[in-house]
Coordinates of C-alpha atoms and ligand atoms in Angstrom, one line a residue:
M276 CA 26.9 -3.8 3.0
T277 CA 26.1 -6.1 0.4
K278 CA 22.2 -6.2 -0.4
P279 CA 20.0 -9.5 -1.8
L280 CA 19.0 -7.8 -4.7
D281 CA 22.6 -6.0 -6.0
G282 CA 23.4 -6.7 -9.3
I283 CA 19.6 -6.9 -10.3
K284 CA 18.8 -3.8 -12.5
I285 CA 15.5 -2.2 -13.1
I286 CA 14.1 -0.1 -15.6
D287 CA 11.1 1.5 -13.5
F288 CA 8.9 3.0 -16.2
T289 CA 6.7 3.8 -13.1
H290 CA 4.2 6.9 -12.6
V291 CA 2.1 7.7 -9.5
Q292 CA 2.0 5.1 -6.5
A293 CA 0.8 1.8 -7.3
G294 CA 4.3 1.1 -9.6
P295 CA 6.6 3.5 -8.0
A296 CA 6.0 2.0 -4.6
C297 CA 6.7 -1.5 -6.0
T298 CA 10.2 -0.2 -7.3
Q299 CA 10.9 1.9 -4.2
L300 CA 11.0 -1.4 -2.4
L301 CA 12.9 -3.3 -4.3
A302 CA 15.9 -0.5 -4.8
W303 CA 16.2 -0.5 -0.7
F304 CA 16.8 -4.4 -0.9
G305 CA 19.7 -3.2 -3.3
A306 CA 18.3 -3.4 -7.0
D307 CA 19.8 -0.7 -9.1
V308 CA 16.3 1.1 -10.2
I309 CA 16.4 3.8 -13.3
K310 CA 13.4 5.5 -13.2
V311 CA 12.9 6.8 -16.8
E312 CA 11.2 10.6 -17.0
R313 CA 9.6 12.5 -19.6
P314 CA 12.2 15.3 -19.9
G315 CA 10.7 18.7 -18.5
S316 CA 8.2 17.0 -16.4
G317 CA 8.8 13.7 -15.4
D318 CA 6.8 11.9 -13.0
V319 CA 3.4 14.0 -12.6
T320 CA 4.0 13.5 -8.8
R321 CA 6.7 15.6 -8.6
N322 CA 4.6 18.5 -9.0
Q323 CA 1.1 17.2 -7.5
L324 CA 0.6 19.0 -4.1
R325 CA 3.7 20.9 -3.8
D326 CA 4.5 22.5 -0.1
I327 CA 7.8 24.2 -1.4
P328 CA 7.7 25.8 -4.8
D329 CA 9.9 25.0 -6.6
A330 CA 11.1 21.5 -4.9
D331 CA 9.6 17.9 -5.5
A332 CA 6.4 17.7 -4.0
L333 CA 6.5 14.9 -1.0
Y334 CA 4.1 12.5 -2.9
F335 CA 7.1 11.8 -5.3
T336 CA 9.9 12.0 -2.9
M337 CA 8.2 9.3 -0.4
L338 CA 7.9 6.9 -3.5
N339 CA 11.0 7.1 -5.4
S340 CA 13.8 7.1 -2.9
N341 CA 17.1 5.1 -3.6
K342 CA 16.4 5.1 -7.3
K343 CA 18.8 6.8 -10.1
S344 CA 16.2 9.3 -12.8
L345 CA 17.3 9.0 -16.2
T346 CA 15.0 11.6 -18.8
L347 CA 14.5 9.9 -22.0
D348 CA 11.8 10.7 -24.4
T349 CA 10.8 7.1 -25.4
K350 CA 8.8 7.9 -28.3
K351 CA 11.6 10.0 -30.4
P352 CA 13.4 7.5 -32.3
E353 CA 16.8 8.6 -30.3
G354 CA 15.2 8.0 -27.4
K355 CA 14.0 4.4 -28.0
E356 CA 17.1 3.6 -29.2
V357 CA 18.6 4.4 -25.9
L358 CA 15.8 2.2 -24.4
E359 CA 16.8 -0.8 -26.0
K360 CA 20.1 -0.8 -25.0
L361 CA 18.9 -0.3 -21.8
I362 CA 16.4 -3.4 -21.8
R363 CA 19.2 -5.2 -23.4
E364 CA 21.3 -5.1 -20.3
S365 CA 18.5 -5.2 -17.7
D366 CA 17.0 -7.7 -15.7
V367 CA 13.4 -6.1 -14.9
L368 CA 11.1 -3.6 -16.9
V369 CA 8.3 -2.7 -14.3
E370 CA 5.7 -0.3 -15.9
N371 CA 1.7 0.6 -14.8
F372 CA 0.9 2.8 -17.8
G373 CA -3.0 3.3 -19.0
P374 CA -4.0 0.1 -21.2
G375 CA -1.8 -0.1 -24.2
A376 CA 0.6 2.4 -23.8
L377 CA 4.1 0.5 -24.1
D378 CA 2.4 -1.2 -27.3
R379 CA 1.9 2.4 -28.6
M380 CA 5.2 3.3 -27.7
G381 CA 6.5 0.3 -29.9
F382 CA 7.9 -1.8 -26.9
S383 CA 4.9 -4.7 -26.9
W384 CA 5.7 -7.9 -24.7
E385 CA 6.7 -9.7 -27.8
R386 CA 9.4 -7.0 -28.5
L387 CA 10.7 -6.9 -25.0
N388 CA 11.0 -10.5 -24.8
E389 CA 13.0 -10.5 -28.4
L390 CA 15.2 -8.0 -27.4
N391 CA 16.1 -9.5 -23.6
P392 CA 14.3 -13.2 -23.8
K393 CA 15.8 -13.1 -20.2
M394 CA 14.1 -10.0 -19.0
I395 CA 10.8 -9.6 -16.9
V396 CA 8.1 -7.2 -17.9
A397 CA 6.4 -6.5 -14.7
S398 CA 2.8 -4.6 -15.1
V399 CA 0.0 -3.0 -13.0
K400 CA -3.1 -2.0 -14.4
G401 CA -6.4 -1.3 -13.6
F402 CA -8.2 -4.7 -14.4
S403 CA -6.4 -8.3 -15.7
D404 CA -6.3 -8.6 -19.5
G405 CA -9.6 -10.0 -20.8
H406 CA -11.6 -8.3 -18.3
H407 CA -14.5 -6.4 -20.0
Y408 CA -13.3 -3.3 -18.1
D409 CA -9.6 -3.7 -19.3
D410 CA -9.5 -0.7 -21.4
L411 CA -9.9 1.6 -18.3
K412 CA -7.4 3.7 -16.5
V413 CA -7.7 3.3 -12.8
Y414 CA -6.5 5.4 -9.7
E415 CA -6.9 4.2 -6.3
N416 CA -10.2 5.2 -5.0
V417 CA -11.9 3.2 -8.5
A418 CA -9.7 -0.1 -7.3
Q419 CA -11.3 0.1 -4.1
C420 CA -14.8 0.5 -5.7
A421 CA -13.8 -2.5 -7.9
G422 CA -12.3 -4.6 -5.7
G423 CA -15.1 -4.7 -3.1
A424 CA -13.4 -2.7 -0.6
A425 CA -15.6 0.3 -0.8
S426 CA -19.5 -1.6 -0.8
T427 CA -18.1 -3.2 2.6
T428 CA -16.2 0.0 4.6
G429 CA -17.9 2.0 6.4
F430 CA -21.4 2.4 8.2
W431 CA -24.8 0.6 7.2
D432 CA -26.5 4.2 7.1
G433 CA -24.2 5.7 5.4
P434 CA -22.4 5.4 2.0
P435 CA -19.6 3.0 0.5
T436 CA -16.6 4.4 1.4
I437 CA -12.8 4.8 0.9
S438 CA -10.4 3.8 3.1
A439 CA -7.5 6.1 3.4
A440 CA -4.9 3.2 3.4
A441 CA -3.5 2.6 -0.1
L442 CA -5.3 -0.7 -1.2
G443 CA -5.5 0.1 -4.8
D444 CA -1.8 1.9 -4.9
S445 CA 0.8 0.7 -2.7
N446 CA -0.9 -2.8 -1.9
T447 CA -0.9 -3.7 -5.9
G448 CA 2.7 -2.2 -6.0
M449 CA 3.4 -5.0 -3.2
H450 CA 1.9 -7.8 -5.1
L451 CA 3.9 -6.8 -7.8
A452 CA 7.0 -6.7 -6.0
I453 CA 6.0 -10.5 -4.5
G454 CA 5.9 -11.4 -8.5
I455 CA 8.7 -9.8 -9.8
L456 CA 11.1 -11.8 -7.1
T457 CA 9.2 -15.2 -8.1
A458 CA 9.8 -14.4 -11.7
L459 CA 13.4 -13.8 -10.5
L460 CA 14.2 -16.9 -9.2
G461 CA 12.4 -18.9 -11.4
R462 CA 14.2 -17.3 -13.8
D463 CA 17.1 -19.0 -11.9
K464 CA 16.0 -22.2 -12.9
T465 CA 15.0 -21.9 -16.6
G466 CA 17.1 -18.9 -18.0
K467 CA 13.8 -17.4 -19.4
G468 CA 12.0 -14.1 -18.3
Q469 CA 8.3 -13.8 -18.3
K470 CA 5.3 -11.3 -17.9
V471 CA 4.2 -10.5 -14.6
A472 CA 0.9 -8.8 -14.3
V473 CA -1.1 -7.5 -11.6
S474 CA -4.5 -5.9 -11.5
M475 CA -5.7 -3.3 -8.9
Q476 CA -9.4 -4.8 -8.9
D477 CA -7.4 -8.2 -8.0
S478 CA -5.1 -6.8 -5.2
V479 CA -7.9 -5.0 -4.3
L480 CA -10.5 -8.3 -3.6
N481 CA -7.2 -10.4 -2.4
L482 CA -7.3 -8.1 0.8
C483 CA -11.6 -8.2 0.9
R484 CA -11.0 -12.2 1.1
V485 CA -13.2 -12.4 4.3
K486 CA -15.7 -10.6 2.4
L487 CA -16.2 -13.1 -0.6
R488 CA -16.0 -15.6 3.0
D489 CA -18.8 -13.6 4.3
Q490 CA -20.7 -13.4 0.9
Q491 CA -21.3 -17.2 0.9
R492 CA -21.9 -17.6 4.8
L493 CA -25.0 -15.1 4.2
E494 CA -26.0 -16.9 1.1
R495 CA -26.1 -20.1 3.1
V496 CA -27.5 -19.1 6.5
G497 CA -29.2 -15.7 5.6
Y498 CA -27.1 -13.5 8.6
L499 CA -23.4 -12.8 9.8
E500 CA -23.3 -13.2 13.2
E501 CA -20.2 -11.0 13.8
Y502 CA -22.0 -7.9 12.2
P503 CA -23.9 -5.3 14.1
Q504 CA -26.9 -5.8 12.1
Y505 CA -26.9 -9.0 14.1
P506 CA -29.6 -10.1 15.2
H507 CA -31.8 -7.1 15.9
G508 CA -31.7 -5.6 12.6
E509 CA -32.0 -7.0 8.9
F510 CA -30.0 -8.3 6.3
G511 CA -30.2 -8.6 2.5
D512 CA -28.6 -10.3 0.1
V513 CA -25.5 -8.8 -0.2
V514 CA -22.6 -8.4 2.5
P515 CA -23.1 -5.1 4.2
R516 CA -21.1 -2.3 5.7
G517 CA -20.0 -3.5 9.6
G518 CA -19.1 0.3 10.5
N519 CA -15.9 -0.7 13.2
A520 CA -16.6 -4.3 13.7
G521 CA -14.4 -7.0 14.0
G522 CA -13.8 -9.1 10.9
G523 CA -13.2 -12.6 12.1
G524 CA -14.7 -14.5 15.2
Q525 CA -13.4 -11.3 17.5
P526 CA -16.0 -8.7 18.7
G527 CA -14.6 -5.4 18.2
W528 CA -15.3 -1.8 18.4
V529 CA -13.7 1.9 18.1
L530 CA -14.2 3.1 21.8
K531 CA -14.4 6.7 23.5
C532 CA -11.9 7.4 25.9
K533 CA -11.2 10.8 27.8
G534 CA -11.4 13.6 26.0
W535 CA -13.4 12.3 22.8
E536 CA -15.2 15.4 23.2
T537 CA -12.9 18.3 22.0
D538 CA -10.0 15.3 20.6
S539 CA -11.5 13.6 17.5
N540 CA -9.2 10.9 17.8
A541 CA -9.4 9.9 21.6
Y542 CA -10.4 6.3 21.1
I543 CA -9.0 3.0 21.5
Y544 CA -10.3 -0.2 19.0
F545 CA -11.4 -3.1 22.0
T546 CA -11.5 -6.7 21.0
I547 CA -13.4 -9.3 23.2
Q548 CA -11.4 -12.1 22.5
G549 CA -14.0 -15.5 23.7
H550 CA -11.0 -16.8 25.7
A551 CA -10.0 -13.2 27.6
W552 CA -13.4 -12.8 28.9
E553 CA -12.3 -13.5 32.5
P554 CA -9.5 -11.1 31.8
I555 CA -12.0 -8.5 30.8
C556 CA -14.1 -8.9 33.1
K557 CA -10.9 -8.6 35.9
A558 CA -9.7 -5.4 34.2
L559 CA -13.2 -3.6 34.0
G560 CA -13.5 -4.3 37.4
K561 CA -16.9 -6.6 36.8
P562 CA -15.8 -9.7 38.0
E563 CA -20.0 -10.6 38.3
W564 CA -19.7 -11.1 34.4
I565 CA -17.3 -13.7 34.6
D566 CA -20.3 -16.7 34.9
D567 CA -23.3 -14.6 34.7
P568 CA -25.1 -16.6 31.5
A569 CA -26.2 -13.3 30.0
Y570 CA -22.3 -12.8 29.4
K571 CA -20.3 -16.2 29.8
T572 CA -20.3 -17.3 26.0
A573 CA -19.9 -14.9 23.2
E574 CA -23.3 -15.9 21.6
A575 CA -25.1 -14.9 25.0
R576 CA -22.8 -11.7 24.6
Q577 CA -24.1 -10.8 20.9
P578 CA -27.4 -9.9 21.3
H579 CA -26.2 -6.9 23.9
I580 CA -22.9 -6.4 22.6
F581 CA -23.5 -2.4 22.5
E582 CA -24.7 -2.7 26.0
I583 CA -21.4 -4.0 27.1
F584 CA -19.0 -1.8 24.7
K585 CA -21.3 1.2 26.2
T586 CA -19.9 -0.3 29.9
I587 CA -16.7 -0.4 28.8
E588 CA -16.6 3.5 27.6
G589 CA -17.9 3.9 30.9
W590 CA -14.9 2.7 32.7
L591 CA -12.7 4.6 29.9
A592 CA -14.3 8.0 30.6
D593 CA -11.6 9.0 32.8
K594 CA -8.6 7.7 30.9
T595 CA -6.8 8.8 28.1
K596 CA -6.2 6.0 25.0
F597 CA -2.7 5.8 26.3
E598 CA -3.5 5.4 30.2
A599 CA -6.2 2.8 28.9
V600 CA -4.1 0.5 26.7
D601 CA -1.4 0.3 29.3
I602 CA -4.0 -1.0 31.8
L603 CA -5.7 -3.3 29.1
R604 CA -2.3 -4.5 27.8
K605 CA -1.2 -6.2 31.4
F606 CA -4.7 -8.3 30.7
D607 CA -3.3 -9.4 27.4
I608 CA -6.3 -7.9 25.8
P609 CA -6.2 -7.3 21.7
C610 CA -6.4 -3.3 21.7
A611 CA -4.9 -0.1 21.0
P612 CA -4.7 3.5 20.7
V613 CA -6.0 5.1 17.7
L614 CA -2.9 7.0 16.8
T615 CA -3.1 9.9 14.7
M616 CA -0.4 10.8 11.7
K617 CA 1.4 13.3 14.1
E618 CA 1.7 10.8 16.7
L619 CA 3.1 8.2 14.6
A620 CA 5.6 10.7 13.2
N621 CA 7.0 11.4 16.3
D622 CA 6.9 7.8 17.7
P623 CA 10.5 6.9 19.6
S624 CA 10.0 3.0 18.6
L625 CA 9.2 3.7 14.8
R626 CA 12.0 6.1 14.6
A627 CA 14.3 3.6 16.3
S628 CA 13.4 0.7 13.8
G629 CA 13.7 2.6 10.8
T630 CA 10.0 2.6 10.1
I631 CA 9.8 6.2 10.2
V632 CA 13.1 7.7 8.7
E633 CA 14.2 11.3 8.1
V634 CA 16.4 11.8 4.6
P635 CA 18.1 14.7 3.5
H636 CA 17.2 16.1 0.4
S637 CA 19.0 18.6 -1.6
K638 CA 16.2 20.7 -2.3
R639 CA 13.7 19.8 0.4
G640 CA 16.0 19.6 3.4
S641 CA 15.0 16.6 5.3
Y642 CA 11.8 15.0 4.8
L643 CA 10.3 12.2 6.8
T644 CA 8.8 8.9 5.1
V645 CA 8.2 5.2 5.8
G646 CA 11.1 3.1 5.7
S647 CA 11.0 -0.7 5.0
P648 CA 7.8 -2.6 6.8
I649 CA 9.7 -5.8 6.4
K650 CA 13.0 -6.0 8.7
F651 CA 15.8 -8.7 8.3
S652 CA 18.5 -9.9 10.6
D653 CA 21.4 -9.9 8.3
M654 CA 20.5 -6.1 6.6
K655 CA 18.7 -3.0 7.8
P656 CA 17.6 -1.1 4.0
E657 CA 18.6 2.3 4.2
V658 CA 16.6 4.8 2.8
T659 CA 18.3 7.6 0.2
A660 CA 17.1 10.9 -1.2
S661 CA 14.6 10.7 -4.1
P662 CA 16.7 11.6 -7.2
L663 CA 16.2 15.4 -8.7
L664 CA 14.6 15.0 -12.6
G665 CA 17.3 13.1 -14.9
E666 CA 20.0 13.7 -12.1
H667 CA 21.0 10.7 -13.5
T668 CA 20.9 10.8 -17.3
D669 CA 24.8 11.4 -17.9
E670 CA 25.7 8.5 -15.7
V671 CA 23.4 6.1 -16.9
L672 CA 24.0 7.0 -20.5
A673 CA 27.4 6.8 -20.2
S674 CA 27.2 3.5 -18.7
L675 CA 25.6 2.3 -21.9
G676 CA 28.6 3.5 -23.7
Y677 CA 27.4 7.2 -25.0
S678 CA 29.8 9.5 -25.6
K679 CA 29.7 13.4 -23.9
Q680 CA 29.1 14.1 -27.4
D681 CA 26.7 11.5 -28.1
I682 CA 25.0 12.7 -25.2
F683 CA 25.0 16.6 -26.4
N684 CA 23.6 15.3 -29.4
L685 CA 20.9 13.3 -27.3
R686 CA 20.1 16.7 -25.6
E687 CA 20.1 18.8 -28.8
V688 CA 17.0 16.8 -30.0
K689 CA 15.6 16.8 -26.9
A690 CA 15.5 13.0 -26.6
V691 CA 16.8 13.1 -22.8
Ligands
LIG237 N1 8.9 9.4 -23.1 C1 7.4 9.6 -23.7 N2 6.3 9.3 -23.7 C2 6.3 9.0 -22.4 C3 7.0 8.6 -21.7 C4 8.3 8.8 -21.6 N3 9.5 8.7 -20.9 N4 6.2 8.0 -20.4 C5 5.5 8.1 -20.9 N5 5.1 8.6 -22.0 C6 3.6 8.4 -22.6 C7 2.9 7.0 -22.7 O1 3.6 6.5 -24.0 C8 1.5 7.3 -22.8 O2 1.3 8.0 -24.3 P1 0.1 7.5 -24.7 O3 -1.0 7.7 -23.8 O4 0.1 8.9 -26.1 O5 0.4 6.5 -25.5 C9 1.5 8.3 -22.0 O6 2.7 9.5 -21.5 C10 1.1 8.4 -20.3 O7 -0.2 8.0 -20.7 P2 -0.9 7.0 -19.0 O8 -0.3 6.1 -18.4 O9 -2.4 6.7 -19.9 O10 -1.0 8.2 -18.6 P3 -2.3 9.3 -17.9 O11 -1.5 10.5 -17.2 O12 -3.2 9.6 -18.8 O13 -3.1 8.2 -16.9 C11 -3.3 6.4 -14.8 C12 -2.9 7.9 -15.4 C13 -2.6 6.3 -14.1 C14 -4.5 6.6 -14.7 C15 -2.6 5.6 -16.1 O14 -1.4 5.4 -16.2 C16 -3.5 4.2 -15.3 O15 -4.4 3.4 -15.6 N6 -2.3 3.2 -15.4 C17 -2.6 2.2 -14.6 C18 -3.1 1.7 -13.7 C19 -2.4 2.4 -12.3 O16 -1.1 2.0 -12.1 N7 -2.9 3.3 -11.6 C20 -2.4 3.9 -10.6 C21 -1.7 4.9 -10.4 S1 -1.2 5.2 -8.8

């Protein structure tokens, strides 16, 4: 099957999560992604959190499927020469080294643009160029703190909290993928490559957009009516942590279901959508609430919203999270069970859609990973195993015109 990105060659100079998540996505969609790794060690995640002694860690395999691996010491002259050849033939170079690393290696944007004016150079950094923190190295949780997620996540009486979702890493990679695809379309019009830069702070902040909305509302009116602090608690001058409150105009909360005493995930998320008040009352067996002035409108409900949630928990007490959702869905109430990773891994719908896939791997046996969350009518992205370190070195060098003897010589000087 031909894929939309067939024929696009990408030098994948990425490591850890933010960059690899981006290039993996592009590889699923058909790009020829060549991961350039340091001989002997490769991407640090190959060795991090290993569950099988001599096999690449899941951290690596789950972020590097569908790629080729070329080992190359790009600090050695012989390695630089190979990289230059590859640059001349490639459409995109993606990197997420620490600030200045590519320049120190001798591959500044100016040099790359000189080598291949049509190439798109895409970078992830912790902070954007010119930012007063642009010299900092950054990992996921650092970005969540710098981008506004941590100060607005968690409970008001606890510390700033990190989300399990990779808002700093994979999210930034997704932003970068959009930037690369946009630059490729731009190149079709202008014939020129360009530099695409995404910072982790900016990508987190982009997802915290509604919290910046709330900061401005708070400054104007002094309160935020959808937060648990309203109307009985206090507001300061910054957006507070709102626990599990709904982020828009629909109040919601995580509610206990049957078994919560022993199962830490026996909960559902329940949303009180304004126009669904009547079905909610019917579902809960509380028809008297429908026209009661203390319950009828969102404004009337808000002062005692937690009392309402308590009543709903009473209704949920003899229902599992799955039974509860099966009833509530008939009333068109936005809700979901709180699902564990174990439940998701075994979910037949996710297996059928290709969102959870099992991938055979020569060293590990098969492993589970998350396939493309983007579905197309004309293409089903297929997930293949991540490459072993240097698995495609000979193949890539041969495609660049190196003979067997040249390759032997490169090995002798430990450049590959
Ligand atoms: N051959 C030779 N050298 C190589 C190489 C290769 N194939 N690949 C990488 N290197 C070198 C680089 O040139 C650099 O050397 P230098 O620092 O001497 O110039 C070094 O390896 C990599 O440095 P760095 O990227 O800073 O690694 P680190 O482990 O110290 O830091 C991060 C890791 C993630 C903190 C850092 O890369 C970073 O801040 N990246 C940008 C933000 C980001 O993406 N973070 C999220 C990661 S999920």
